[in-house]
XYZ file of C-alpha atoms in Angstrom:
556
model
C 155.508 50.507 -27.349
C 158.366 52.717 -26.319
C 158.654 54.857 -23.229
C 160.981 57.683 -22.523
C 163.443 57.961 -19.649
C 161.188 60.559 -18.030
C 158.336 58.093 -17.864
C 160.592 55.492 -16.121
C 161.748 58.059 -13.594
C 158.174 59.057 -12.827
C 157.182 55.408 -12.262
C 160.155 54.799 -9.909
C 159.264 57.811 -7.822
C 155.685 56.600 -7.665
C 156.842 53.197 -6.330
C 158.999 54.914 -3.719
C 156.098 57.016 -2.616
C 153.872 53.933 -2.310
C 156.466 52.153 -0.107
C 156.721 55.102 2.248
C 152.952 55.384 2.595
C 152.513 52.755 5.482
C 153.701 49.356 4.295
C 154.773 46.987 7.059
C 157.772 45.618 5.166
C 161.053 47.361 5.901
C 162.970 48.996 3.133
C 165.936 47.100 1.826
C 168.743 49.247 0.447
C 171.122 46.906 -1.418
C 172.918 47.117 -4.691
C 172.551 44.608 -7.466
C 175.609 42.590 -6.492
C 174.322 42.090 -2.938
C 170.911 41.103 -4.186
C 172.452 38.479 -6.452
C 174.475 36.921 -3.594
C 171.471 36.811 -1.249
C 169.321 35.209 -3.904
C 171.958 32.567 -4.613
C 172.275 31.721 -0.939
C 168.490 31.429 -0.433
C 168.219 29.256 -3.496
C 170.881 26.835 -2.293
C 169.190 26.492 1.112
C 165.794 25.869 -0.445
C 166.886 23.124 -2.809
C 169.149 21.429 -0.186
C 172.044 21.048 -2.532
C 174.630 21.927 0.100
C 173.044 19.575 2.637
C 172.934 16.736 0.133
C 176.556 17.253 -0.747
C 177.514 17.171 2.965
C 175.487 13.985 3.550
C 177.046 12.296 0.543
C 180.518 13.206 1.719
C 179.737 11.917 5.242
C 178.348 8.631 3.864
C 181.474 8.091 1.777
C 183.743 8.844 4.732
C 181.926 6.633 7.266
C 181.155 3.871 4.762
C 184.848 3.236 4.236
C 185.100 2.484 7.999
C 182.194 -0.001 7.991
C 179.402 2.235 9.428
C 175.815 1.982 8.211
C 174.871 5.676 8.157
C 171.047 5.372 7.677
C 170.709 2.821 10.489
C 172.993 4.853 12.712
C 170.832 7.906 12.107
C 167.708 6.010 13.137
C 169.373 4.923 16.404
C 170.449 8.465 17.154
C 166.937 9.782 16.497
C 165.492 7.275 19.008
C 167.705 8.509 21.813
C 165.815 10.635 24.360
C 168.369 12.533 26.304
C 165.709 14.360 28.288
C 164.446 11.163 29.904
C 167.891 9.680 30.407
C 169.824 12.500 31.944
C 167.181 14.785 33.381
C 167.175 14.497 37.240
C 163.929 13.980 39.146
C 164.587 16.986 41.295
C 167.589 19.189 40.636
C 169.646 19.648 43.744
C 172.648 21.835 44.043
C 175.917 20.089 44.730
C 176.425 22.076 47.912
C 172.841 21.541 49.209
C 173.662 18.800 51.744
C 170.364 19.129 53.615
C 168.383 18.740 50.423
C 170.440 15.723 49.424
C 169.899 14.029 52.801
C 166.202 14.846 52.736
C 165.845 13.243 49.315
C 167.763 10.167 50.428
C 165.598 9.830 53.554
C 162.370 10.154 51.570
C 163.567 7.614 49.023
C 164.446 5.166 51.814
C 161.027 5.612 53.430
C 159.257 5.097 50.121
C 161.317 1.983 49.426
C 160.482 0.577 52.876
C 156.783 1.301 52.404
C 156.765 -0.415 49.028
C 158.570 -3.460 50.412
C 156.150 -3.657 53.359
C 153.213 -3.378 50.986
C 154.478 -6.257 48.867
C 155.151 -8.417 51.935
C 151.699 -7.642 53.354
C 149.940 -8.606 50.137
C 151.982 -11.811 49.869
C 151.288 -12.739 53.491
C 147.590 -11.983 53.112
C 147.410 -14.161 50.020
C 149.155 -17.060 51.770
C 146.857 -16.691 54.779
C 143.820 -16.640 52.509
C 144.835 -19.858 50.772
C 145.595 -21.510 54.127
C 142.157 -20.567 55.479
C 140.489 -21.808 52.310
C 142.298 -25.146 52.564
C 141.311 -25.556 56.221
C 137.702 -24.674 55.477
C 137.654 -27.106 52.577
C 139.018 -29.874 54.792
C 136.226 -29.203 57.279
C 133.655 -29.165 54.485
C 134.965 -32.491 53.195
C 134.546 -33.980 56.666
C 130.983 -32.645 56.857
C 130.192 -34.048 53.410
C 131.561 -37.467 54.373
C 129.609 -37.445 57.621
C 126.433 -36.426 55.808
C 126.943 -39.209 53.276
C 127.401 -41.700 56.090
C 124.222 -40.408 57.753
C 122.115 -40.375 54.591
C 120.843 -43.918 55.001
C 121.556 -47.532 54.192
C 121.549 -47.015 50.418
C 124.496 -44.651 50.600
C 126.476 -47.108 52.727
C 125.702 -49.992 50.347
C 126.717 -47.968 47.311
C 130.007 -46.970 48.885
C 130.679 -50.562 49.907
C 130.112 -51.742 46.333
C 132.425 -49.057 45.008
C 135.128 -50.012 47.494
C 134.641 -53.682 46.640
C 135.261 -52.852 43.003
C 138.422 -50.831 43.688
C 139.891 -53.397 46.092
C 139.003 -56.542 44.177
C 142.519 -56.832 42.786
C 143.964 -56.809 46.320
C 141.482 -59.471 47.391
C 142.478 -61.705 44.515
C 146.152 -61.364 45.414
C 145.477 -62.221 49.066
C 146.845 -58.952 50.442
C 145.529 -57.304 53.615
C 144.436 -53.690 53.761
C 145.371 -53.516 57.465
C 148.697 -52.242 58.709
C 150.635 -53.736 61.612
C 148.907 -51.683 64.315
C 145.432 -52.370 62.926
C 146.155 -56.097 62.714
C 147.302 -56.126 66.339
C 144.131 -54.337 67.410
C 141.983 -56.738 65.351
C 143.697 -59.692 67.022
C 142.711 -58.407 70.466
C 139.116 -57.857 69.328
C 139.058 -61.471 68.117
C 140.390 -62.756 71.454
C 137.771 -60.746 73.329
C 134.910 -62.019 71.169
C 136.059 -65.625 71.501
C 136.097 -65.266 75.274
C 132.549 -63.890 75.219
C 131.343 -66.744 73.010
C 132.709 -69.273 75.502
C 131.196 -67.306 78.430
C 134.615 -66.426 79.819
C 135.413 -63.094 81.408
C 137.834 -60.948 79.443
C 138.704 -57.275 79.752
C 139.394 -55.892 76.292
C 141.330 -52.958 77.806
C 143.874 -55.400 79.215
C 144.412 -56.790 75.742
C 144.858 -53.350 74.234
C 147.220 -52.407 77.055
C 149.482 -55.335 76.203
C 150.095 -53.757 72.796
C 151.465 -50.467 74.132
C 155.049 -51.511 73.407
C 154.170 -51.429 69.698
C 153.203 -47.761 69.828
C 155.866 -45.162 69.156
C 153.968 -42.198 70.559
C 154.170 -42.043 74.388
C 150.836 -40.224 74.632
C 149.026 -43.268 73.179
C 150.706 -45.511 75.748
C 149.851 -43.176 78.623
C 146.240 -42.831 77.466
C 145.729 -46.611 77.536
C 147.133 -46.689 81.071
C 144.736 -43.883 82.006
C 141.776 -45.765 80.503
C 142.794 -48.867 82.451
C 142.808 -46.860 85.699
C 139.500 -45.275 84.739
C 137.933 -48.696 84.355
C 139.117 -49.691 87.802
C 137.658 -46.481 89.260
C 134.322 -47.100 87.532
C 133.753 -50.280 89.502
C 132.738 -48.018 92.386
C 129.930 -46.499 90.314
C 128.628 -49.496 88.352
C 126.741 -51.356 91.029
C 125.149 -53.548 88.384
C 125.393 -54.098 84.668
C 122.139 -52.212 84.121
C 123.515 -48.805 85.206
C 123.100 -46.292 82.384
C 126.121 -44.379 81.143
C 124.228 -41.070 81.460
C 123.717 -41.623 85.174
C 127.422 -42.104 85.741
C 128.692 -39.448 83.366
C 126.509 -36.664 84.790
C 127.036 -37.490 88.471
C 129.097 -35.147 90.654
C 130.920 -38.054 92.277
C 132.184 -39.217 88.895
C 133.259 -35.679 88.020
C 135.242 -35.373 91.227
C 136.906 -38.753 90.764
C 137.660 -38.095 87.092
C 139.208 -34.665 87.751
C 141.431 -36.200 90.410
C 142.516 -38.905 87.960
C 143.186 -36.364 85.203
C 145.331 -34.269 87.548
C 147.271 -37.354 88.591
C 147.807 -38.315 84.947
C 149.285 -34.910 84.114
C 151.403 -34.901 87.275
C 152.908 -38.339 86.520
C 153.791 -37.273 82.999
C 155.427 -34.104 84.289
C 157.538 -35.771 86.979
C 158.790 -38.176 84.314
C 159.728 -35.152 82.203
C 161.563 -33.644 85.205
C 163.473 -36.875 85.789
C 164.494 -37.170 82.136
C 165.649 -33.539 82.112
C 167.736 -33.950 85.264
C 169.302 -37.253 84.225
C 170.207 -35.842 80.820
C 171.989 -32.876 82.482
C 173.545 -34.387 85.603
C 176.599 -32.139 85.497
C 174.480 -28.981 85.530
C 171.784 -30.365 87.827
C 174.130 -31.487 90.629
C 171.526 -33.937 91.884
C 173.492 -35.468 94.730
C 172.555 -38.662 96.521
C 169.444 -37.571 98.468
C 166.288 -39.176 96.990
C 162.876 -37.550 96.806
C 160.904 -35.092 94.726
C 162.049 -32.094 96.773
C 165.720 -32.494 95.819
C 164.803 -33.584 92.297
C 162.885 -30.333 91.725
C 165.779 -28.298 93.166
C 168.105 -29.896 90.610
C 165.539 -29.368 87.860
C 165.317 -25.638 88.616
C 169.077 -25.300 88.213
C 168.542 -26.329 84.604
C 165.209 -24.720 83.819
C 165.504 -21.306 85.469
C 168.135 -18.855 84.205
C 170.757 -17.654 86.707
C 169.046 -14.274 87.146
C 165.230 -14.140 87.068
C 163.527 -10.804 87.630
C 160.702 -10.457 90.151
C 161.264 -13.526 92.349
C 160.491 -12.783 96.002
C 161.028 -14.095 99.565
C 164.517 -15.480 99.117
C 165.612 -18.997 98.261
C 166.206 -22.474 99.662
C 169.870 -23.457 99.371
C 170.216 -21.290 96.277
C 166.874 -22.349 94.743
C 164.124 -19.661 94.502
C 161.342 -20.353 96.996
C 158.119 -19.931 95.023
C 159.281 -21.794 91.877
C 160.286 -24.650 94.190
C 156.803 -24.736 95.757
C 155.042 -24.518 92.395
C 157.012 -27.329 90.732
C 156.602 -29.595 93.750
C 152.857 -29.098 93.307
C 153.180 -29.652 89.562
C 154.878 -32.997 90.191
C 152.020 -34.028 92.491
C 154.073 -34.766 95.624
C 152.300 -33.363 98.726
C 155.134 -34.129 101.122
C 157.678 -32.353 98.933
C 155.369 -29.356 98.570
C 154.883 -29.132 102.365
C 158.629 -29.417 102.875
C 159.129 -26.478 100.523
C 156.430 -24.380 102.225
C 158.263 -24.655 105.545
C 160.752 -22.088 104.192
C 158.045 -19.426 103.658
C 158.914 -16.182 105.557
C 157.362 -15.350 108.907
C 155.129 -12.572 107.580
C 153.388 -15.222 105.429
C 153.050 -17.660 108.306
C 149.282 -17.896 107.887
C 149.811 -19.209 104.357
C 151.577 -22.286 105.751
C 148.449 -23.297 107.672
C 146.282 -22.793 104.613
C 148.655 -24.842 102.487
C 148.764 -27.759 104.913
C 144.957 -27.730 105.087
C 144.783 -27.740 101.288
C 147.202 -30.657 100.871
C 145.426 -32.737 103.549
C 142.020 -32.174 101.966
C 140.657 -35.099 99.988
C 139.089 -32.827 97.385
C 142.084 -30.434 97.257
C 139.927 -27.586 98.514
C 140.125 -25.206 101.473
C 137.227 -24.676 103.830
C 135.041 -21.661 102.935
C 136.430 -19.536 105.788
C 140.072 -20.324 104.990
C 139.496 -19.717 101.296
C 137.922 -16.315 102.022
C 140.903 -15.278 104.174
C 143.397 -16.417 101.546
C 141.546 -14.575 98.772
C 141.503 -11.424 100.885
C 145.258 -11.683 101.391
C 145.702 -12.245 97.667
C 143.676 -9.166 96.732
C 145.515 -6.954 99.228
C 149.124 -7.725 98.381
C 149.786 -10.845 96.313
C 147.896 -9.819 93.163
C 150.380 -6.973 92.540
C 153.416 -9.169 93.183
C 156.051 -9.363 90.446
C 156.733 -13.029 91.222
C 154.608 -15.082 88.752
C 155.165 -18.329 90.689
C 153.948 -16.760 93.928
C 150.737 -15.557 92.266
C 150.229 -18.962 90.632
C 150.558 -20.822 93.957
C 148.048 -18.503 95.663
C 145.604 -18.895 92.769
C 145.955 -22.686 92.973
C 145.286 -22.850 96.692
C 142.607 -20.183 96.936
C 140.997 -20.439 93.443
C 141.736 -16.750 92.827
C 141.253 -15.048 89.441
C 140.382 -18.362 87.789
C 138.783 -16.673 84.765
C 140.943 -13.587 84.333
C 144.492 -14.895 84.882
C 145.863 -17.819 82.863
C 149.431 -17.486 84.282
C 151.154 -17.675 80.913
C 154.550 -16.864 82.482
C 154.355 -20.140 84.429
C 151.919 -22.382 82.509
C 153.262 -21.783 79.019
C 152.527 -25.319 77.776
C 149.098 -26.766 77.032
C 149.454 -29.569 79.602
C 150.538 -27.036 82.260
C 147.531 -24.855 81.482
C 145.177 -27.840 81.606
C 146.620 -29.014 84.935
C 146.246 -25.534 86.389
C 142.601 -25.272 85.348
C 141.767 -28.754 86.613
C 143.095 -27.692 90.018
C 140.886 -24.601 89.970
C 137.658 -26.346 88.899
C 134.668 -26.127 91.212
C 132.771 -29.399 90.936
C 129.681 -28.400 92.907
C 127.438 -26.802 90.277
C 125.299 -25.331 93.046
C 128.032 -22.826 93.870
C 127.257 -21.082 90.565
C 129.405 -18.058 91.337
C 130.189 -15.775 88.427
C 133.919 -15.876 89.089
C 134.111 -19.661 89.673
C 135.272 -22.203 87.107
C 132.810 -25.083 86.992
C 133.564 -28.340 85.192
C 130.887 -27.604 82.614
C 132.274 -24.105 81.998
C 135.772 -25.533 81.506
C 134.444 -28.036 78.956
C 132.588 -25.336 77.044
C 135.625 -23.064 77.048
C 137.961 -25.726 75.633
C 135.552 -27.203 73.054
C 133.549 -24.233 71.822
C 135.257 -21.019 72.890
C 138.839 -22.046 72.060
C 138.220 -24.968 69.735
C 140.460 -26.629 67.202
C 141.947 -23.419 65.783
C 143.254 -22.201 69.154
C 145.116 -25.439 69.869
C 146.387 -25.848 66.286
C 144.617 -29.183 66.311
C 145.297 -30.280 62.739
C 149.050 -30.023 63.299
C 148.899 -31.520 66.833
C 145.912 -33.903 66.845
C 147.036 -35.960 69.853
C 147.440 -32.855 71.995
C 143.917 -31.621 71.283
C 142.555 -35.146 71.787
C 144.239 -35.198 75.178
C 142.727 -31.815 76.105
C 139.200 -33.022 75.340
C 139.609 -36.493 76.807
C 141.071 -35.301 80.120
C 138.140 -32.933 80.574
C 135.605 -35.744 80.216
C 134.569 -34.999 76.618
C 135.196 -38.515 75.324
C 132.853 -38.386 72.336
C 134.196 -35.136 70.898
C 137.775 -36.317 71.478
C 137.248 -39.639 69.670
C 135.376 -38.036 66.777
C 138.175 -35.521 66.258
C 140.960 -38.129 66.428
C 139.102 -40.399 64.005
C 139.443 -37.698 61.338
C 143.241 -38.083 61.362
C 144.170 -41.052 59.187
C 147.297 -41.801 61.238
C 145.408 -42.112 64.532
C 142.038 -43.428 63.310
C 142.636 -46.972 64.550
C 143.549 -45.672 68.013
C 140.395 -43.528 68.115
C 138.167 -46.474 67.154
C 139.626 -48.742 69.820
C 139.464 -45.997 72.457
C 135.750 -45.907 71.605
C 135.484 -49.695 71.868
C 137.086 -49.619 75.319
C 134.764 -46.873 76.575
C 131.773 -48.638 75.004
C 132.629 -51.806 76.909
C 133.045 -49.735 80.075
C 129.558 -48.245 79.469
C 130.907 -44.707 79.439
C 129.999 -43.647 75.891
C 126.952 -41.457 75.340
C 125.074 -42.886 72.331
C 122.380 -41.274 70.138
C 118.808 -42.511 70.033
C 119.155 -43.916 66.506
C 122.039 -45.481 64.609
C 121.086 -43.388 61.566
C 122.308 -40.215 63.313
C 125.476 -38.493 62.292
C 128.784 -39.444 63.846
C 128.688 -36.671 66.471
C 125.379 -35.170 67.616
C 123.865 -33.183 70.456
C 120.829 -34.144 72.503
C 118.419 -31.544 73.843
C 118.245 -33.153 77.279
C 122.035 -33.117 77.844
C 123.830 -30.232 79.526
C 126.033 -28.291 77.122
C 128.536 -28.914 75.639
C 127.783 -32.659 75.822
C 128.060 -34.607 72.563
C 126.879 -38.117 71.661
C 128.888 -40.516 69.488
C 127.290 -42.867 66.964
C 129.379 -45.921 67.836
C 127.794 -48.104 65.139
C 128.581 -45.594 62.414
C 132.155 -45.267 63.668
C 132.673 -49.040 63.418
C 131.062 -49.186 59.966
C 133.197 -46.399 58.587
C 136.347 -47.997 60.047
C 135.687 -51.484 58.614
C 134.917 -50.196 55.130
C 138.658 -49.953 54.569
C 139.214 -53.715 54.908
C 135.826 -55.466 54.866
C 136.588 -56.848 51.365
C 140.228 -57.800 51.829
C 139.850 -58.925 55.467
C 136.236 -60.091 55.933
C 136.971 -62.188 59.027
C 138.436 -59.209 60.892
C 135.518 -57.030 59.788
C 133.040 -59.591 61.139
C 134.761 -59.466 64.520
C 134.080 -55.724 64.682
C 130.494 -56.214 63.507
C 130.003 -58.677 66.363
C 130.603 -55.783 68.778
C 127.367 -54.213 67.455
C 125.188 -57.184 68.329
């Protein structure tokens, strides 16, 4: 089919008219040569020929230098420049305040994070420590319950121990150490004397062994028990006197408190002497004997050159009230009175009170003198900045016995115990709310403070001493028997007190090791002496049967 030129012209005009009638595409006015170039360029971009050629050329160029182009491309694609170089908070270079603010906030955040980590670590350590302590206590309770379960449990344990120690028995080895063998020897000597109807004090035998003991507290405690036995002869009129009658009597309490104070005072004056003799150049002791001059030399070592708050001058360069306090602490009445003579005139009435106190057999002022001294204390002395002055007034007048523990002066456990023993009111009938009775002191040390307060597991002898010197023999022995190192000492302390008829025993030998009795005043405990001996001999009853029988003979 053929068409004329006129028909082609008419069709072209029709197409132009259609394009101008509202199409969105713009009109393109190009000649044929321009259209050909644009088409060629679009075609080359679509097929990627130019890009492929460039990549091939780059691969050839870099390959000759040893580069792996595909792997290098993958590494470059993995790079995230936004995360690497983008700042957390853009700050202008000249914005000094903003820079410092950011640095300060970062430092605070770092400190908070470090504190958080330390707190969590400390809490975790504390948690594990508490769990271990609780588990140790639970183990002790389980062992005590097993011992109190009945004869079958004891027999079963004995058979098990016999099985485990049979090899030692066959080899002829002893399960006792040197200290335990020495104690067993003294028990044997005592039993032999009883069999032959001879008089023998087992405490004397134990006291002869004190040179074997390395710890001075053990030596001093045996000396104290020896003195206690001598004091008890005043109370035991006959062999039929019950231990309860003696232990709960006010006369025994008064005598025991006096002995406990003397024990602590002798230990402290020995400490003062050792300190002075080890620092003679600084102490400048001189040639004058006596506690007064010894304490003056001691204070040159103990007190710093400048102590804030000390009042009323000094005695030859030694502060007055520390001198009075440490003379009292050493238990020398004459030295304390000699120091009080230097008290200023405006405290002249205190001298009379002090002399009355030191001359009193019970270390107690008369009610009228004590009331006057307490009134003087409340008016002026309580607000004094001198801790030694307040401590001396509280000792003499029994002031603030429950509210002030004088930690600036009595910073050691023995000092605190000595201070409280001096402030104890023995007469239970006085029953004043602000008085410290012997029973209240016992309850405070055993139940209110307890083992945790005195760090008893790390310092078992110290806590034993605290309980023993406050007349709580049963609780003290039971606690010390839990420490493997001091178990033999605890058992033989119990034997000595048992022979002295001072131990409070339960009604039945099937009771637990430490029990309470409803008729006893709190916090009194009773010790199952038979169970203590049985548990102690189980260690060596197979390897050392003769020694075990000597201990069993004590239970006859």
